[in-house]
Amino acid sequence: CENGAEAVEAWRGLRARREPILVEEALAGWELSILCITDGKSASLFPAARDHKRAYDGDRGPNTGGMGAYAPAPQCTSAIEDEIIERIVEPTLFGLSRESMDYRGFLYFGLMMTEEGPRVLEYNVRLGDPEAEVLLPLLSCDLLDVLAACAEGRLSTGRLPVRAGAAVDVVLASGGYPGPYTTGHAITGLDAVSEEVLVFHGATRREREAWWTSGGRVLHVVALGASVEEAADRAYRSAERIHFDGREMRRDIGRGVR
Ligand code: GLY
């Protein structure tokens, strides 16, 4: 809720439906995704990423599963990252060990960067989507080696080795998503995307030697570049070559990011 009047209205609606009510502080700021892999003692960090969950440009409209992402997020300076490690990542590892949890795997911190500093919105014990689509292609090491080190308790604290530059993911969604939409539309142009661009299938099916849409977030078009802006240009050039009836995408993922 943006203000007291909205909060009262929400309260009345929930009370009328006899729903349980939990009041939390509304956090204002910008969202940031911090992901790491931990063996329970050490945490190796991926570059900071930004996910765009709203359906329309300018982060407006209904929430979706994510309409695109980019990494590294230049807004997350190394001073900010150090603060996140000290205030959030390390205390989380300490908490896991204090509760004798032998957790080995990915940790996802969904953060709101407020005027008072970083605050945790959510934890996940997995990679994020669409964060994974930009973070994994940026790794300059073999993910299997990292996973083995994690399983065997050999991870070191610090940043995972990554390539120079940035990655951008533009999601192609079905018309109407996240509201009602139709599926079963033929997808064309997949063979026209640039060779260095990666296309991850989110909701497609293969039938009669063709690809068809089968859900809301259909494809992720991911490009690398020297900067977020360059990666975005490459991703959009390829995204424009892929077609299906009702195809929708945000036009501002990674645009104007410096
Ligand atoms: N990008 C948000 C999530 O994976 O939960």
mmCIF file of N, CA, C and O and ligand atoms in Angstrom, residues 51 53 108 122 124 126 128-131, ligand 1:
data_model
loop_
_atom_site.group_PDB
_atom_site.id
_atom_site.type_symbol
_atom_site.label_atom_id
_atom_site.label_comp_id
_atom_site.label_asym_id
_atom_site.label_seq_id
_atom_site.Cartn_x
_atom_site.Cartn_y
_atom_site.Cartn_z
ATOM 1 N N ASP A 51 16.102 -7.887 -11.849
ATOM 2 C CA ASP A 51 14.993 -8.593 -12.494
ATOM 3 C C ASP A 51 13.883 -7.555 -12.711
ATOM 4 O O ASP A 51 13.727 -6.663 -11.887
ATOM 5 N N LYS A 53 10.020 -7.427 -12.920
ATOM 6 C CA LYS A 53 8.850 -8.292 -12.729
ATOM 7 C C LYS A 53 7.562 -7.731 -13.315
ATOM 8 O O LYS A 53 6.627 -8.473 -13.570
ATOM 9 N N TYR A 108 19.318 -17.356 -2.741
ATOM 10 C CA TYR A 108 18.845 -16.191 -3.504
ATOM 11 C C TYR A 108 18.336 -15.172 -2.490
ATOM 12 O O TYR A 108 17.473 -15.496 -1.673
ATOM 13 N N GLU A 122 12.841 -11.457 0.233
ATOM 14 C CA GLU A 122 12.610 -12.904 0.178
ATOM 15 C C GLU A 122 13.923 -13.661 0.062
ATOM 16 O O GLU A 122 14.914 -13.148 -0.457
ATOM 17 N N ASN A 124 15.304 -17.452 -1.382
ATOM 18 C CA ASN A 124 14.961 -18.671 -2.111
ATOM 19 C C ASN A 124 16.139 -19.618 -2.043
ATOM 20 O O ASN A 124 17.293 -19.168 -1.971
ATOM 21 N N ARG A 126 17.340 -21.585 -4.442
ATOM 22 C CA ARG A 126 17.445 -21.946 -5.863
ATOM 23 C C ARG A 126 18.034 -20.744 -6.581
ATOM 24 O O ARG A 126 18.158 -19.663 -5.996
ATOM 25 N N GLY A 128 17.521 -17.754 -9.337
ATOM 26 C CA GLY A 128 16.318 -17.006 -9.722
ATOM 27 C C GLY A 128 16.034 -17.174 -11.203
ATOM 28 O O GLY A 128 16.884 -17.583 -11.979
ATOM 29 N N ASP A 129 14.845 -16.852 -11.587
ATOM 30 C CA ASP A 129 14.457 -16.801 -12.997
ATOM 31 C C ASP A 129 13.764 -15.450 -13.177
ATOM 32 O O ASP A 129 12.801 -15.186 -12.463
ATOM 33 N N PRO A 130 14.233 -14.559 -14.020
ATOM 34 C CA PRO A 130 15.210 -14.726 -15.105
ATOM 35 C C PRO A 130 16.662 -14.402 -14.736
ATOM 36 O O PRO A 130 17.481 -14.228 -15.642
ATOM 37 N N GLU A 131 17.027 -14.379 -13.447
ATOM 38 C CA GLU A 131 18.421 -14.083 -13.105
ATOM 39 C C GLU A 131 19.372 -15.169 -13.614
ATOM 40 O O GLU A 131 20.464 -14.875 -14.110
HETATM 41 N N1 GLY B 1 13.227 -13.586 -10.129
HETATM 42 C C1 GLY B 1 12.538 -13.913 -8.975
HETATM 43 C C2 GLY B 1 12.604 -15.309 -8.575
HETATM 44 O O1 GLY B 1 13.178 -16.148 -9.251
HETATM 45 O O2 GLY B 1 12.038 -15.627 -7.554
#
